[in-house]
Amino acid sequence: MSTWTPTSWKTKPITQDVRYEVPTEVDEVVAELGKLPPLVTSWEVERLRELLADAQQGRRFLLQGGDCAESLSDCRSDIITNRQKIMLQMSLVLIHGGHRPVIRVGRIAGQYAKPRSKPTETRGGVELPSYFGDLVNRPEFTPEARRADPRLMLACYHHAAMTLNFVRSLSDGGFADVHHPEYWDLSFFQQAAVPGELREEYEQTTRKLSEALRFMEALGERNVADLSRVDFYTSHEGLNLHYESAQTRQVPWRSGWYDLTTHLPWIGERTRALDGAHVEFFRGIRNPVGVKLGPSVSPDDAVRLAEQLNPENEPGKLVLITRMGAQKVAAALPPVVEAMRRAGRLVLWVCDPMHGNTVSTSSGIKTRNFDDVLREVEQSFEVHEKLGTHLGGVHFELTGEDVTECMGGAVGITERDLERNYSTLCDPRLNYRQALEMSFHIARRMSRLPRPTQP
C-alpha cells in the first residue's frame, strides 16, 4: 500500500468533488485553517475509541444523532440546547432499558456538508449547482449563493468552535430538567393510536427512571448531573477533504495523525469507493471512522473496506453503519455480517434506519415513515441476535424542534401535516416527540438482550 500523507487523497479519484473556481483561494483557506487551534483533542479521540471497543463487545451502546445538515444560522443557544436535550433524554431511556452505558455522539459542530445525487438542479428552466451544505455554498437558488466559496470553510470552522464551546458548557453545567422524566413532554403517549398496554409501559418506565435518578441524588447528596455525567462526542460526514485535511496533524507524545475537526468522521454511501480519495484519506488517521453501507454493498467489498480502513484490526477503530431499508434489511444485512465475522474483522455494527426509508409523497415532498424506521431497527436487532453478533448502536437524523417532516408515530403526523413546519435543508428528521418515542421502543427491545458484562 502506498505511503500515506494528509494530502495523498489528491492522487485518487474523488466523488462528490467540490468545483472551486479559483484553486489559489482554496490553498489560502486551507493554510489558514491549518494554523487555527483544533476543534477536538487527541485524548478525546482516544477515549472514544476505548468506548467504541466496549460497544463492539456489547458492553455499551452508541446513540448517534442530530441534524441532516447543520446551518450557520442554527448556531443559536436555543437550537443547540434542544438538540442536546433530546440526545440526553434518549440516552437516559436507553440506559434504563438496555442496562448498559450509552455513548452519546452528536451529528453536530461540523455536519455542514451534504452529498447530493446530482451536481446540479433545475428550477423554472434555470440550472444551477446543487446545494452541498453551508461548508460549500448556500441554499438560496441564485448564481451567487450556489457558487462554491472556499471562505465558507472558515465560517463553518468558527461556528463549529462556538457550538462546541456551548455544548461543553452545557455538559459541565448539567441539565436539571432532563434528569427528571416527570417533566418531559410525554403527552403524545396519550394519543388514541397508542395501545393501552404500551402506554402503561411507557409510564412505568418513566416512573422507574425518575425514582432511580432521585435515589442517586439522595444517596450521593449531589446533583445527579454530577453522578451520571458522561462526555459528549461529535461526528460528521467527512465529505470535503480540503476541510478535513487542513485540521489533520500530529500531536506531542502520540504517534500517528489525527483529524481534529471531529471525534468520529464517517464516509458516506456515495464516497466509499475502495480506490477513492475518501477511503485513502480516512485510512491514515487515528480517529475511529464510520462507513455507511447500503443494500447494494457486496460482502467482499465490505471486508476490503474494513481491511483498508483498519489494517491492524484494532478494536474501536471501525464503525459500520448499515442503511438497508426496512424492506431489504432482512435479506441484505446477514451476508455482510457473516462475511465480516468469517474474516475476523473487529467492527461496531450500527443501524441507520433513516436513509434507506426515504420516500416522496404525491406532491413531491421527501419524508420517512416512523413505522419503517422502527421496523429496520428491530429487524437489525434480530439479524445480529441470530448470527451471534451485537447491534451496538443507532444513527438518527433528528431535531429537538417541533418540525413536521416524518410521518407517523404517536403524534400521528400525516401527509397533510408535512407542510405545517417542514424546515429541513436536505432530509426529513424525526422531531422531538418522535425521537423520544423511538428511544422508548428501542429501550423496550434492548431490555430483551442479555445483560452485558461490566466494561
Short mmCIF file of N, CA, C and O in Angstrom, two decimals, residues 15 37 39 42 49 73 85 89 108 110 113 126 134 171 179 181 206 228 240 246 257 305 315 369 372 388 416 450 452:
data_model
loop_
_atom_site.label_atom_id
_atom_site.label_comp_id
_atom_site.label_asym_id
_atom_site.label_seq_id
_atom_site.Cartn_x
_atom_site.Cartn_y
_atom_site.Cartn_z
N THR A 15 -15.19 11.37 -5.63
CA THR A 15 -16.61 11.58 -5.92
C THR A 15 -17.13 12.70 -5.03
O THR A 15 -16.55 13.01 -3.99
N PRO A 37 -6.43 26.62 16.06
CA PRO A 37 -6.44 25.55 17.05
C PRO A 37 -7.38 24.42 16.63
O PRO A 37 -8.38 24.66 15.93
N LEU A 39 -10.37 21.66 16.82
CA LEU A 39 -11.71 21.72 17.42
C LEU A 39 -11.88 20.66 18.51
O LEU A 39 -12.67 20.86 19.45
N SER A 42 -6.77 15.03 20.82
CA SER A 42 -6.40 13.63 20.56
C SER A 42 -6.80 12.73 21.72
O SER A 42 -7.18 11.57 21.50
N ARG A 49 -12.37 5.91 21.20
CA ARG A 49 -12.01 4.59 20.68
C ARG A 49 -12.15 3.51 21.75
O ARG A 49 -12.62 2.40 21.47
N SER A 73 -26.87 29.48 10.37
CA SER A 73 -27.90 30.26 11.06
C SER A 73 -28.47 29.53 12.27
O SER A 73 -29.16 30.13 13.10
N LYS A 85 -30.72 18.36 24.53
CA LYS A 85 -31.77 17.87 25.42
C LYS A 85 -32.34 16.56 24.92
O LYS A 85 -32.47 15.59 25.70
N GLN A 89 -32.03 12.97 26.84
CA GLN A 89 -33.23 12.25 27.26
C GLN A 89 -33.29 10.86 26.62
O GLN A 89 -33.61 9.88 27.29
N ILE A 108 -23.02 17.06 14.98
CA ILE A 108 -23.04 18.47 15.38
C ILE A 108 -21.64 19.05 15.30
O ILE A 108 -20.64 18.32 15.32
N GLY A 110 -20.06 20.45 12.81
CA GLY A 110 -19.29 20.04 11.64
C GLY A 110 -20.10 19.42 10.52
O GLY A 110 -19.59 19.20 9.43
N ALA A 113 -21.71 19.75 5.46
CA ALA A 113 -21.63 19.35 4.05
C ALA A 113 -22.54 18.15 3.81
O ALA A 113 -22.67 17.28 4.67
N VAL A 126 -33.97 27.13 -15.20
CA VAL A 126 -32.65 27.63 -14.81
C VAL A 126 -31.88 26.51 -14.11
O VAL A 126 -32.39 25.90 -13.17
N ASP A 134 -23.64 24.26 3.90
CA ASP A 134 -23.06 25.57 4.15
C ASP A 134 -21.53 25.56 4.12
O ASP A 134 -20.92 26.62 4.07
N SER A 171 -22.66 20.65 29.09
CA SER A 171 -22.28 19.37 29.68
C SER A 171 -21.70 19.57 31.07
O SER A 171 -22.00 18.83 32.00
N HIS A 179 -32.97 15.39 33.75
CA HIS A 179 -32.78 14.30 34.69
C HIS A 179 -34.04 14.01 35.51
O HIS A 179 -34.00 13.23 36.46
N PRO A 181 -37.65 12.83 34.41
CA PRO A 181 -38.58 12.46 33.34
C PRO A 181 -40.00 12.90 33.57
O PRO A 181 -40.77 13.02 32.62
N THR A 206 -41.01 5.62 32.85
CA THR A 206 -40.75 6.98 33.29
C THR A 206 -40.71 7.07 34.81
O THR A 206 -39.85 7.73 35.39
N SER A 228 -24.04 11.18 36.97
CA SER A 228 -24.27 10.46 35.71
C SER A 228 -23.63 11.13 34.51
O SER A 228 -23.86 10.73 33.38
N ASN A 240 -15.87 17.00 2.56
CA ASN A 240 -14.95 17.94 1.94
C ASN A 240 -13.55 17.70 2.49
O ASN A 240 -13.21 18.09 3.61
N ALA A 246 -7.02 19.91 6.32
CA ALA A 246 -6.44 21.14 6.85
C ALA A 246 -6.25 21.08 8.36
O ALA A 246 -5.32 21.70 8.90
N TRP A 257 -1.53 10.36 12.99
CA TRP A 257 -2.17 11.61 12.61
C TRP A 257 -3.63 11.60 13.08
O TRP A 257 -4.30 10.57 13.04
N LEU A 305 -13.11 -2.97 2.57
CA LEU A 305 -13.16 -1.67 3.23
C LEU A 305 -12.60 -1.76 4.64
O LEU A 305 -11.80 -0.91 5.07
N PRO A 315 -9.32 -2.75 17.90
CA PRO A 315 -10.66 -2.54 18.46
C PRO A 315 -10.98 -1.06 18.56
O PRO A 315 -10.11 -0.22 18.81
N ASN A 369 -41.34 7.31 7.10
CA ASN A 369 -42.42 6.82 7.94
C ASN A 369 -41.86 6.24 9.23
O ASN A 369 -40.94 5.41 9.20
N ASP A 372 -41.58 2.44 9.41
CA ASP A 372 -40.50 1.86 8.62
C ASP A 372 -39.16 2.01 9.33
O ASP A 372 -38.34 1.08 9.35
N GLY A 388 -25.23 -14.17 16.22
CA GLY A 388 -24.32 -14.14 17.35
C GLY A 388 -23.44 -12.92 17.42
O GLY A 388 -22.38 -12.94 18.05
N ARG A 416 -50.76 15.24 5.03
CA ARG A 416 -51.35 16.58 5.02
C ARG A 416 -50.64 17.53 5.99
O ARG A 416 -50.67 18.74 5.81
N PRO A 450 -29.30 -10.03 26.49
CA PRO A 450 -28.60 -10.50 27.68
C PRO A 450 -27.91 -9.33 28.39
O PRO A 450 -27.43 -8.40 27.74
N PRO A 452 -25.13 -7.16 29.87
CA PRO A 452 -23.72 -7.13 29.50
C PRO A 452 -22.81 -7.35 30.70
O PRO A 452 -23.20 -7.11 31.85
#
